[in-house]
Coordinates of C-alpha atoms and ligand atoms in Angstrom, one line a residue:
X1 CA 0.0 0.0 0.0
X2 CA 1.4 3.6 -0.7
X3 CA 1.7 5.3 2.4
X4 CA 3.5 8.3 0.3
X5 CA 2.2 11.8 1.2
X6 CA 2.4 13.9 -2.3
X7 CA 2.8 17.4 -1.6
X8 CA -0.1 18.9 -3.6
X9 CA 1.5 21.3 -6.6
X10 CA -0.6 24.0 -4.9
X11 CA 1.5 24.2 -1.7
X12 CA 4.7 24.2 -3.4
X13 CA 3.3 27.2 -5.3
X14 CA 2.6 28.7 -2.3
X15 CA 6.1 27.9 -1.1
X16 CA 7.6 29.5 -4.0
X17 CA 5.2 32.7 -3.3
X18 CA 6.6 33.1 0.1
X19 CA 10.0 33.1 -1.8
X20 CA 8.9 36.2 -3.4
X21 CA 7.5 37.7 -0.3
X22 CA 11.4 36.9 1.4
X23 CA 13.1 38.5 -1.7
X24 CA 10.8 41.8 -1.0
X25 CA 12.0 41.8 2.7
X26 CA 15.5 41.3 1.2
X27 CA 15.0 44.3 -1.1
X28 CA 14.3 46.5 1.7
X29 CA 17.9 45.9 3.1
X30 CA 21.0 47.7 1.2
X31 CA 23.4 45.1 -0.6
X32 CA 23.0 41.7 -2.6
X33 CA 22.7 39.3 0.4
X34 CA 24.7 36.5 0.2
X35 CA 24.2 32.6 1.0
X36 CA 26.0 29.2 2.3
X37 CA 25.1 26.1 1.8
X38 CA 27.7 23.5 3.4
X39 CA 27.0 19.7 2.5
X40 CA 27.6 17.2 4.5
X41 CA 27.3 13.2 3.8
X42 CA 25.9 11.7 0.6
X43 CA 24.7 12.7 -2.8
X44 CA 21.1 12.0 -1.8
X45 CA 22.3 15.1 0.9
X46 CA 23.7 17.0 -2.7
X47 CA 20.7 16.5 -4.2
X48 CA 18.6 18.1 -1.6
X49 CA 21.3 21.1 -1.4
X50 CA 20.4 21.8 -5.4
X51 CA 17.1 22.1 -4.5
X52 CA 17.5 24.1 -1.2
X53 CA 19.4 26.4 -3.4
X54 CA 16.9 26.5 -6.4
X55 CA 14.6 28.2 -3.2
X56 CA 17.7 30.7 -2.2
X57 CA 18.0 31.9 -5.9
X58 CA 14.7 32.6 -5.7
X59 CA 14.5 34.7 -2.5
X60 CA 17.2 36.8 -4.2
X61 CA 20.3 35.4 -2.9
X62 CA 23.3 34.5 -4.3
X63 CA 25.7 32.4 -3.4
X64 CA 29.2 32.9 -1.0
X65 CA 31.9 29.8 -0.8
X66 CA 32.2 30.8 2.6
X67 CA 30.6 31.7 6.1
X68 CA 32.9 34.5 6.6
X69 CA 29.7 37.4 5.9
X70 CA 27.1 35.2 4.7
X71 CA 23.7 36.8 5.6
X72 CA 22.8 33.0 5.5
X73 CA 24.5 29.8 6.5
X74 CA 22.5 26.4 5.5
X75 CA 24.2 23.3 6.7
X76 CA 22.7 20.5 5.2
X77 CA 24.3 17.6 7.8
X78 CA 25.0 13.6 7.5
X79 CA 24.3 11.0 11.0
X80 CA 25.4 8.3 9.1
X81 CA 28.3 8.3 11.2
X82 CA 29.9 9.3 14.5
X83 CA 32.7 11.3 12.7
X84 CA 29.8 13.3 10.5
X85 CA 28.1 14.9 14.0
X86 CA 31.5 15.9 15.1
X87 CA 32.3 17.5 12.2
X88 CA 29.3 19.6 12.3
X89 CA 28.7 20.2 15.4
X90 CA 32.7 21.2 15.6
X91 CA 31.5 23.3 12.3
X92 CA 28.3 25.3 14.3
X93 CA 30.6 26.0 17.0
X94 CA 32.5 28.1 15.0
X95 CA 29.6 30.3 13.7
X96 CA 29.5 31.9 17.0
X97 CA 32.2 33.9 15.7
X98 CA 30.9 34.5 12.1
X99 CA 28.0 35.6 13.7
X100 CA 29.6 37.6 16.3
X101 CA 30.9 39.8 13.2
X102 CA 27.6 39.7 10.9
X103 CA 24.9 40.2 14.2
X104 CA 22.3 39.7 10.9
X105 CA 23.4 36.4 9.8
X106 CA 20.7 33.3 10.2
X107 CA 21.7 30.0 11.0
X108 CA 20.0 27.2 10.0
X109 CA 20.7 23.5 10.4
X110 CA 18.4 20.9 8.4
X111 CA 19.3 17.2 6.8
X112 CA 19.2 14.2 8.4
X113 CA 20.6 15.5 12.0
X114 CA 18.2 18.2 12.2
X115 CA 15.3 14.3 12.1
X116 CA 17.8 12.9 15.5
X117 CA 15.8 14.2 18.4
X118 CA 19.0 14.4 20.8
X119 CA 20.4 16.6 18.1
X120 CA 17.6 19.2 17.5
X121 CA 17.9 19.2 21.9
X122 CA 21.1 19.7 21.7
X123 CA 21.5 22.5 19.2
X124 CA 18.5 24.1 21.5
X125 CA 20.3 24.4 24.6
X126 CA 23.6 24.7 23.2
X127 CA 23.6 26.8 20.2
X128 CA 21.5 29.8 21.0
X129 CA 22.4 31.3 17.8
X130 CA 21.0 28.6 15.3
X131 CA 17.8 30.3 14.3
X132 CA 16.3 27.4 12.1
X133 CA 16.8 23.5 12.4
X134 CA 14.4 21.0 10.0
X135 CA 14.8 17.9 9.1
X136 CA 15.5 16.0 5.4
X137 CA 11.5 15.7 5.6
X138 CA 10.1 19.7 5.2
X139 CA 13.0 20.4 2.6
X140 CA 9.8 21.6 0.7
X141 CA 8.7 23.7 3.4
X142 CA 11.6 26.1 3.4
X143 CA 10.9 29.0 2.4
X144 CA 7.5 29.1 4.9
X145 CA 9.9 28.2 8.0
X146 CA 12.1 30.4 7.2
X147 CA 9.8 33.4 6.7
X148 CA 8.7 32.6 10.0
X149 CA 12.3 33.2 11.5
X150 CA 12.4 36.5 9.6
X151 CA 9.4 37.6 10.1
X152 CA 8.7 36.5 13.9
X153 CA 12.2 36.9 15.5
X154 CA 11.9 33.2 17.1
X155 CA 13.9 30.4 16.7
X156 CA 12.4 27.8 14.7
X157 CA 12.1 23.7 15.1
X158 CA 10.8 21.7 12.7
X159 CA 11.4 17.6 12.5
X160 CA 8.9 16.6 10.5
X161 CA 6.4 13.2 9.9
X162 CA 8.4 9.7 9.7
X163 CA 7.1 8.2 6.8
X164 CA 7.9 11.2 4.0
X165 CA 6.6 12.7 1.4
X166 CA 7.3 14.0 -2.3
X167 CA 7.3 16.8 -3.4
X168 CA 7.6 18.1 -7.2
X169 CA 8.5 21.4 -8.6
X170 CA 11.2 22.6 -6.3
X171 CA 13.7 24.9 -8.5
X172 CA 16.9 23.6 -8.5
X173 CA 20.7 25.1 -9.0
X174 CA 23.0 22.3 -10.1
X175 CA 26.9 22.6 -8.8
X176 CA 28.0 21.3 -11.9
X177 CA 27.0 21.8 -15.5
X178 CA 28.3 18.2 -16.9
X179 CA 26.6 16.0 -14.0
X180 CA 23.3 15.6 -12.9
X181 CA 21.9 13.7 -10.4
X182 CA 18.2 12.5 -10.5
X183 CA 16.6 11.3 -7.2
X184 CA 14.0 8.7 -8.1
X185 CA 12.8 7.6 -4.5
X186 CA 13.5 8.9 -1.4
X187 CA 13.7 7.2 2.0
X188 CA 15.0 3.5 2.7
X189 CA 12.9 0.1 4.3
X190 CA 15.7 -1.7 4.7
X191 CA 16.4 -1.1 8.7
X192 CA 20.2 -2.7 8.3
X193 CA 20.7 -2.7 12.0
X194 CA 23.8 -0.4 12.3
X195 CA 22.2 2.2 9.7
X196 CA 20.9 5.5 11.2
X197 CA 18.9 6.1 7.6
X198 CA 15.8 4.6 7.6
X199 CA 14.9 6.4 10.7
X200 CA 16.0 10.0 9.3
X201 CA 15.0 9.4 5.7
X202 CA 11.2 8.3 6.5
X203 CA 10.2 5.1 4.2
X204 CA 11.1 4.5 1.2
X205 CA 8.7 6.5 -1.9
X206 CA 9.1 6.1 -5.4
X207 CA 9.0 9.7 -7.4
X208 CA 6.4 8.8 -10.9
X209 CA 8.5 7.7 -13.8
X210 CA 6.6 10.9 -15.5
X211 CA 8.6 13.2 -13.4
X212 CA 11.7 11.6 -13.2
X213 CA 11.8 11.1 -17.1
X214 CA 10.8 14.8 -17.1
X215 CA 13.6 15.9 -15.5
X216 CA 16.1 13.8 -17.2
X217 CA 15.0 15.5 -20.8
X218 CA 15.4 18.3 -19.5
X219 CA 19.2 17.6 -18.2
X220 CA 20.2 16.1 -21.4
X221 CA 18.4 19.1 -23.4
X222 CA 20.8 22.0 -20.9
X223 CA 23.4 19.9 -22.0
X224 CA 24.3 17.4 -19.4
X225 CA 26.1 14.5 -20.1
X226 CA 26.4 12.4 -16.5
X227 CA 23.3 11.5 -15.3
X228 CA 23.2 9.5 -11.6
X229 CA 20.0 7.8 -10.8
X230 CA 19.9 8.2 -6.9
X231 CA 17.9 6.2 -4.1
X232 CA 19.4 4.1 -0.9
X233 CA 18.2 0.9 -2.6
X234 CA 17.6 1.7 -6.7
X235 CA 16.7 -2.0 -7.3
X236 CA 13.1 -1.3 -5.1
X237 CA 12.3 1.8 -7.3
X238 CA 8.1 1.3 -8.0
X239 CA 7.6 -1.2 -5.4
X240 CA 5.3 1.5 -4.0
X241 CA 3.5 3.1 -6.9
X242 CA 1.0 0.2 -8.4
X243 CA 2.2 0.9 -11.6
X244 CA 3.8 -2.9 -12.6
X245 CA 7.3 -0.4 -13.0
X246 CA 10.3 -1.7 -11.5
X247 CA 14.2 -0.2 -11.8
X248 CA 15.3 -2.5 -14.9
X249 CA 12.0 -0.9 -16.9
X250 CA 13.0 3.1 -15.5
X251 CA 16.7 1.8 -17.1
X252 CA 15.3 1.5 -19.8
X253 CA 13.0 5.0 -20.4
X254 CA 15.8 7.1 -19.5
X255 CA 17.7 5.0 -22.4
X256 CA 15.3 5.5 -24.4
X257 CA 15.6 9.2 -24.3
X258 CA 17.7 10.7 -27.5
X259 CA 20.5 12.5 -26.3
X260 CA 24.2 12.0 -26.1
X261 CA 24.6 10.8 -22.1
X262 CA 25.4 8.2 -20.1
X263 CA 23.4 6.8 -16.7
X264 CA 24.8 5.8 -13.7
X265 CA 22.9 4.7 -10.6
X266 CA 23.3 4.4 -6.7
X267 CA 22.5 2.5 -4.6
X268 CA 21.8 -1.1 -4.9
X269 CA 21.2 -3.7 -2.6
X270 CA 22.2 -7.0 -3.1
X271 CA 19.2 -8.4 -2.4
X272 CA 17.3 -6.5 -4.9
X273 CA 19.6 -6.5 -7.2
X274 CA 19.7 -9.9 -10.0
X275 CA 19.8 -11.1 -13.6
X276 CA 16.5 -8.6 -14.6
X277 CA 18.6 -5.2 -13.9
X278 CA 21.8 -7.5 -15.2
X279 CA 20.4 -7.3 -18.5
X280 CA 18.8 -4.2 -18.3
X281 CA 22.2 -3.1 -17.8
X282 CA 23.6 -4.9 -20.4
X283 CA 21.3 -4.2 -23.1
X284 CA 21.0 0.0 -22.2
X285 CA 23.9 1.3 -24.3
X286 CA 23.7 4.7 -22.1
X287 CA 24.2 3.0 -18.8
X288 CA 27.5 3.3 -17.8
X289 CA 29.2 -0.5 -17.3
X290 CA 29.7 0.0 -13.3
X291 CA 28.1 -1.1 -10.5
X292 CA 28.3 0.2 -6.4
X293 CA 27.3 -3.0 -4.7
X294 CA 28.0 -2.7 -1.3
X295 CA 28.0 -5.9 0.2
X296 CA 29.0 -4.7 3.6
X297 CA 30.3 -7.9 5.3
X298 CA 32.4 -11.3 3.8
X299 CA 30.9 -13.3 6.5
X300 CA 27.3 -14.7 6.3
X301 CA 26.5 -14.8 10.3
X302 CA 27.6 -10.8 10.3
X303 CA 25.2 -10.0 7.3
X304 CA 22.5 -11.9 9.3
X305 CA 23.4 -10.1 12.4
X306 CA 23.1 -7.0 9.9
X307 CA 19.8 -7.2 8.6
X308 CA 21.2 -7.2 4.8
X309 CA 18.6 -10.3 4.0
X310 CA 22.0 -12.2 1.8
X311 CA 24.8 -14.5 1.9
X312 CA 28.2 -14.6 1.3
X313 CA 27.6 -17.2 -1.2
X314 CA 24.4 -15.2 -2.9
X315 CA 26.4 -12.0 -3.4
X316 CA 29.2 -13.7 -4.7
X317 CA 26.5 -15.6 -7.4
X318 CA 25.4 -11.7 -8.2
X319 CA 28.9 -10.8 -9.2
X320 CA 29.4 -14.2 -11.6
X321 CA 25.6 -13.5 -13.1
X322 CA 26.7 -9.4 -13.5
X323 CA 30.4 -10.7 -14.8
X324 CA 29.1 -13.0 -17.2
X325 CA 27.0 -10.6 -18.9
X326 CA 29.3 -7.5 -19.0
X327 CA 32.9 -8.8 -18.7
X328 CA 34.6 -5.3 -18.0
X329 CA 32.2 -4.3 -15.4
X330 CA 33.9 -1.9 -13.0
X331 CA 32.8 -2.7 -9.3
X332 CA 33.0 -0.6 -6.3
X333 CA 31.3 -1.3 -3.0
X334 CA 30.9 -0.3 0.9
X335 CA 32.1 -2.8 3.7
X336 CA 32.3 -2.3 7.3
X337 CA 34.7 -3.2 9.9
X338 CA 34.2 -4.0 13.3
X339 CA 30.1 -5.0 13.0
X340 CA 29.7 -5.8 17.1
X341 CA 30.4 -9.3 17.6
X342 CA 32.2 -9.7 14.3
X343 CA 34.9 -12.1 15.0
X344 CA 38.7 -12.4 13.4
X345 CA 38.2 -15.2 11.3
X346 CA 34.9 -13.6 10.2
X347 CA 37.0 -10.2 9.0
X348 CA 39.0 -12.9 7.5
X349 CA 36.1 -13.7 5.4
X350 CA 35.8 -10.1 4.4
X351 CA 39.2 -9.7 3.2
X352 CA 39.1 -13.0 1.3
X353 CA 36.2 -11.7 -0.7
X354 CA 37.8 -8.9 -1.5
X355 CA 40.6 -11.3 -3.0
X356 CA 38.1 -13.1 -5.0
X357 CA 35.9 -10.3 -6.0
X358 CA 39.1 -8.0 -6.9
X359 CA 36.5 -4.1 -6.7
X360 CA 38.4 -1.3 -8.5
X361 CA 37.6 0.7 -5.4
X362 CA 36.1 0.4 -2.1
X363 CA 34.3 2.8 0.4
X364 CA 35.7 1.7 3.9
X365 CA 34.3 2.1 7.4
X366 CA 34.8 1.5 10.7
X367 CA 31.4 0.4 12.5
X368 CA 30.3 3.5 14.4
X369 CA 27.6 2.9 16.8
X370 CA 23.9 4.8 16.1
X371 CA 21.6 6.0 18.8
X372 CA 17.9 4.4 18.0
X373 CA 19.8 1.5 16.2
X374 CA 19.6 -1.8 17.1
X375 CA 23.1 -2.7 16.5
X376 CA 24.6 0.1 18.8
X377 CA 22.9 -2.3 21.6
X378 CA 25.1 -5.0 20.6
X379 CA 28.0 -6.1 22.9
X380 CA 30.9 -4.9 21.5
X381 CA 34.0 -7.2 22.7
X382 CA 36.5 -6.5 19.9
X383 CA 39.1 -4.0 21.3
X384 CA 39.1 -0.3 19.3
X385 CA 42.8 -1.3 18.7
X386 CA 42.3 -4.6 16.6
X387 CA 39.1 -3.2 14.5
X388 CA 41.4 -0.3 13.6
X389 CA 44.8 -3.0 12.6
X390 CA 41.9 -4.9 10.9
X391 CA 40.9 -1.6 8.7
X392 CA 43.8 -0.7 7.9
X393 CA 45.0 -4.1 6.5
X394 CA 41.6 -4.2 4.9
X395 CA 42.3 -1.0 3.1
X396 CA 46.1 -1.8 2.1
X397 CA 45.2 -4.6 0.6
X398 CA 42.4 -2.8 -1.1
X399 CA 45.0 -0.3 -2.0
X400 CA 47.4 -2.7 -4.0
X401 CA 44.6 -4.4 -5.5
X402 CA 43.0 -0.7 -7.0
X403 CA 46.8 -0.1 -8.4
X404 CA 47.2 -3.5 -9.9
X405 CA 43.7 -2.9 -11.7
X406 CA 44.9 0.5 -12.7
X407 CA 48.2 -0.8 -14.6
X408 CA 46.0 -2.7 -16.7
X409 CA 44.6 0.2 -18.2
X410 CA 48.0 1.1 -19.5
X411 CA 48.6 1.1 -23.0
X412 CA 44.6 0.9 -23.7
X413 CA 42.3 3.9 -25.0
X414 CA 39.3 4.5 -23.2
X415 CA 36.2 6.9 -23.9
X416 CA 36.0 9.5 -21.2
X417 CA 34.3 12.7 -20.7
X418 CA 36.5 15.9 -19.9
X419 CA 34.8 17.5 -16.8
X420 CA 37.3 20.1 -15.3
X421 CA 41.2 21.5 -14.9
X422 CA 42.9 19.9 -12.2
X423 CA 46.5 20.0 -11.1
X424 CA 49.9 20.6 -12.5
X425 CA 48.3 21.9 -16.1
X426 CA 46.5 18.6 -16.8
X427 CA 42.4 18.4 -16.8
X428 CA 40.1 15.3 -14.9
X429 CA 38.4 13.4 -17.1
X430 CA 36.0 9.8 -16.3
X431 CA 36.3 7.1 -18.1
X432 CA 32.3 5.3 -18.9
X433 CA 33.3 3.1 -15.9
X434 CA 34.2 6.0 -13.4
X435 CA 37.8 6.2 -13.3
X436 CA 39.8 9.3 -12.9
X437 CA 41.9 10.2 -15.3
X438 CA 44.6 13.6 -15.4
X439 CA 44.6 14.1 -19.2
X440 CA 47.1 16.0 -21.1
X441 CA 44.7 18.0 -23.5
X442 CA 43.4 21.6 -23.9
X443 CA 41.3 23.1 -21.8
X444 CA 38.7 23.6 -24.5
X445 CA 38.0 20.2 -24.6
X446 CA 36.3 20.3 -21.5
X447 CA 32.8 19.5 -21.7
X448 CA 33.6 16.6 -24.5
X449 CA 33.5 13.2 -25.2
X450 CA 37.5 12.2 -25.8
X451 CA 39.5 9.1 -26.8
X452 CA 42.1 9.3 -23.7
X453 CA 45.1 6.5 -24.1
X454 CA 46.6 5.6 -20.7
X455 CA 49.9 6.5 -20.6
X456 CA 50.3 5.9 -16.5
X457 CA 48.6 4.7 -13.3
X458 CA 48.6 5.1 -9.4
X459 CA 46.1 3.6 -6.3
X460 CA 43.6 6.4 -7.1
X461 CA 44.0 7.7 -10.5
X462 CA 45.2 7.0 -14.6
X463 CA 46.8 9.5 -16.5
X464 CA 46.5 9.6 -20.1
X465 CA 47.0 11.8 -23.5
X466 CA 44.3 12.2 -26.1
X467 CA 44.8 9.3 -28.5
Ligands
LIG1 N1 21.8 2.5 1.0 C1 23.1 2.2 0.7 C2 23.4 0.7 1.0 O1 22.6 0.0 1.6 O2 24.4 0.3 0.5 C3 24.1 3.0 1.4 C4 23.8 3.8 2.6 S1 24.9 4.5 3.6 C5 24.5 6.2 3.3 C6 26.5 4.4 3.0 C7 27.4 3.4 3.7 O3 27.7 3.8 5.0 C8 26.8 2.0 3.9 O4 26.8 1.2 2.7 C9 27.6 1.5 5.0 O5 28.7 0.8 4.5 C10 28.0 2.7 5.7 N2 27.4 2.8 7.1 C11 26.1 3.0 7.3 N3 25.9 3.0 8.7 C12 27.1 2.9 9.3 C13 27.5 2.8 10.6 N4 26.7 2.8 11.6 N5 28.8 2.6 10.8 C14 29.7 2.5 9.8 N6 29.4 2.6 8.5 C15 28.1 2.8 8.2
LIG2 FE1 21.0 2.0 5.5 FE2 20.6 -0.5 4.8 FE3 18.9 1.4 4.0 FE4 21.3 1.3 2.9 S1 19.8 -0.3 2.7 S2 20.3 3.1 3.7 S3 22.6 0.6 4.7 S4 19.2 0.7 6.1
LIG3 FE1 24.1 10.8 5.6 FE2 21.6 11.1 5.4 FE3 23.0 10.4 3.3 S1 22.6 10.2 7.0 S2 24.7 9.3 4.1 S3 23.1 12.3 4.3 S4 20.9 9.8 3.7

């Protein structure tokens, strides 16, 4: 059953009308005011950032790379981990002093902190001078919050219902003019047991295909050439809308569209994931041959223990079924160390699966214990010392592995598109499969499709010369 509350176009109209009425206020003070957004934590959080600023442009501000005499500060924050908080609540602390210099400046604190109850108390009793704090849930609902802080002198608290909604017709401005990303559902149902998400992020909600397809056109039609498809778990995309649509079917509509682009996707879950998005994937000539798999844990007791509804065995099947089909598939994935109760020989397991599997790069962690999770009740016996040896032996390993897969791209010519200047006189370019690459090429090819051949490789990167 959908439980999805659609924010009726009417309100977001409303929304954008309170806009206007902010940009009036704004008028009556001398000077173009100026705005920053800081974003913390994943590109579902960039995503939300384009869209919070898409409602800034359209109050009349414009936009500052730094605090320093913003009239505005947005920080859009991450609770995925331990180390996120810090960093933003270290980041806060400092505004005292921006603020302290700009008396004017508002302060506002939304994303998926601003949903933690402990947080928003926190940032209360704490941080007198944050004037607005709402959760990932009323990112439509902007504009009317913060009219309310301008216009009543109060602080303003605003978490927001559990389950989520959608809303369409936000104005967005994009950071980059090459690469897009598309949400297509919002929210996750998973409940791995160490994953703070769920809880901030609501359920999960599929956006219509109509909208999403929209939006995609219109990318490719301003010229974009990247496209990311984003959701925590991709492969459940329609489970929610009645429609018989699933993620392998949206693969293929946004394919479908003419233009001269290439799709990439995040995130999918193992379990969701099988031979119908396989050959989706092998069939789509625009989707990009990667795949972010995270798999999380090598050991099938600790991926019971997390919720992740797999085995060891099962994911490894996925990556034969996935391999068969598109040989040169580049794979990346997220694995944690240090689950509670996750013993030697069952890191062990994880590092031999990384031996077998062979990922051209992988996203490590350290398990960091959530409040409200069920794994952060877990007893914990493995000293702090050992999970960090483990990690870092994870991650050299890892390391040579990346490097050894980047050699064997030298000598071959790849497709890649040119997306910026980097160091030391050379540009960054991606190869289809998501690899860096510092080209040796004029700057006016930036923006283009290139043949790049690989003329050198390190742990993180290729470098190449236009063939
Ligand atoms: N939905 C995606 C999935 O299931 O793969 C990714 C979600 S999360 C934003 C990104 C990664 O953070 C996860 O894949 C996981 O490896 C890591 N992560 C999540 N919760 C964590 C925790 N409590 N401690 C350490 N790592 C965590
Ligand atoms: Fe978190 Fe699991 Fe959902 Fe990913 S699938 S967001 S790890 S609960
Ligand atoms: Fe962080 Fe929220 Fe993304 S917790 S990783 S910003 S969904």
């Amino acid at each position: 059953m959908r439980q999805t509350v659609t924010i009726p176009p009417a309100e977001i109209d409303r929304q954008l009308a309170l806009c206007d009425q902010i940009h009036t206020l704004l008028e009556d003070r001398p000077g173009q005011k100026l705005a920053f957004v800081d974003t913390y934590g994943c590109q579902q959080n960039e995503a939300d950032s384009e869209r919070l600023r898409g409602y800034l442009a359209r109050m009349g501000y414009a936009f500052s790379d730094t605090e320093e005499g913003a009239d505005l500060v947005l920080l859009n924050t991450c609770a995925v981990r331990e180390h996120a908080e810090q960093r933003v609540f270290g980041n806060v602390g400092a505004l005292s002093h921006t603020k302290r210099r700009h008396p004017g400046q508002i302060i506002c604190v939304c994303g998926c902190m601003a949903r933690q109850e402990h947080v928003v108390e926190r940032l209360k009793k704490s941080f007198p001078y944050v004037d607005l704090v709402f959760g990932p849930q009323l990112l439509w609902q902007f504009p009317e919050l913060l009219l309310k802080k301008m216009t009543e002198g109060k602080r303003v608290f605003a978490a927001g219902d559990e389950i989520g909604t959608v809303a369409e017709g936000i104005p967005t401005v994009r950071q980059n003019r090459l690469k897009g990303w598309v949400s297509i559902m919002y929210g996750c149902n998973n409940f791995c047991t160490y994953c703070i998400v769920p809880y901030v992020r609501g359920r999960e909600r599929s956006r219509q295909p109509q909208e999403i397809l929209d939006e995609v056109r219109s990318l490719v039609d301003a010229g974009y050439k990247d496209i990311t498809l984003l959701g925590q778990n991709v492969n459940s995309y329609g489970k929610d809308l009645d429609l018989g649509v699933d993620f392998a079917w949206l693969l293929e509509q946004v394919n479908a569209i003419p233009g001269d682009f290439l799709i990439r996707f995040m995130t999918s879950h193992p379990k969701d994931a099988g031979p119908r998005l396989f050959d989706a994937m092998a069939a789509c000539e625009k989707v990009a041959p990667v795949l972010h798999l995270p798999f999380q844990s090598g050991s099938s007791r600790v991926l019971k223990a997390m919720n992740r509804g797999y085995t060891r065995e099962h994911y490894l099947e996925l990556i034969a079924q996935l391999r068969q089909r598109i040989p040169n598939i580049v794979l990346t994935s997220d694995v944690i160390v240090g689950f509670p109760g996750e013993t030697q020989e069952e890191f062990e397991e994880t590092l031999r699966l990384i031996e077998e599997v062979r990922y051209d790069a992988l996203f490590t962690f350290i398990f960091s214990p959530r409040r409200g999770t069920s794994a952060a009740k877990l007893p914990d016996p493995m000293p702090k010392e050992q999970k960090s040896a483990n990690f870092q032996r994870l991650l050299r390993r890892q390391n040579e592995i990346s490097g050894e897969k980047h050699q064997a791209y030298i000598g071959k010519t790849y497709r890649c598109l040119v997306d910026g200047e980097g160091e030391d006189g050379l540009l960054t370019a991606r190869t289809d499969g998501g690899r860096l690459i510092h080209l040796k090429a004029d700057p006016s090819c930036i923006g283009t499709w290139q043949q790049a051949k690989i003329t050198g490789a390190s742990t993180w990167a290729l470098f190449g010369e236009l063939a």
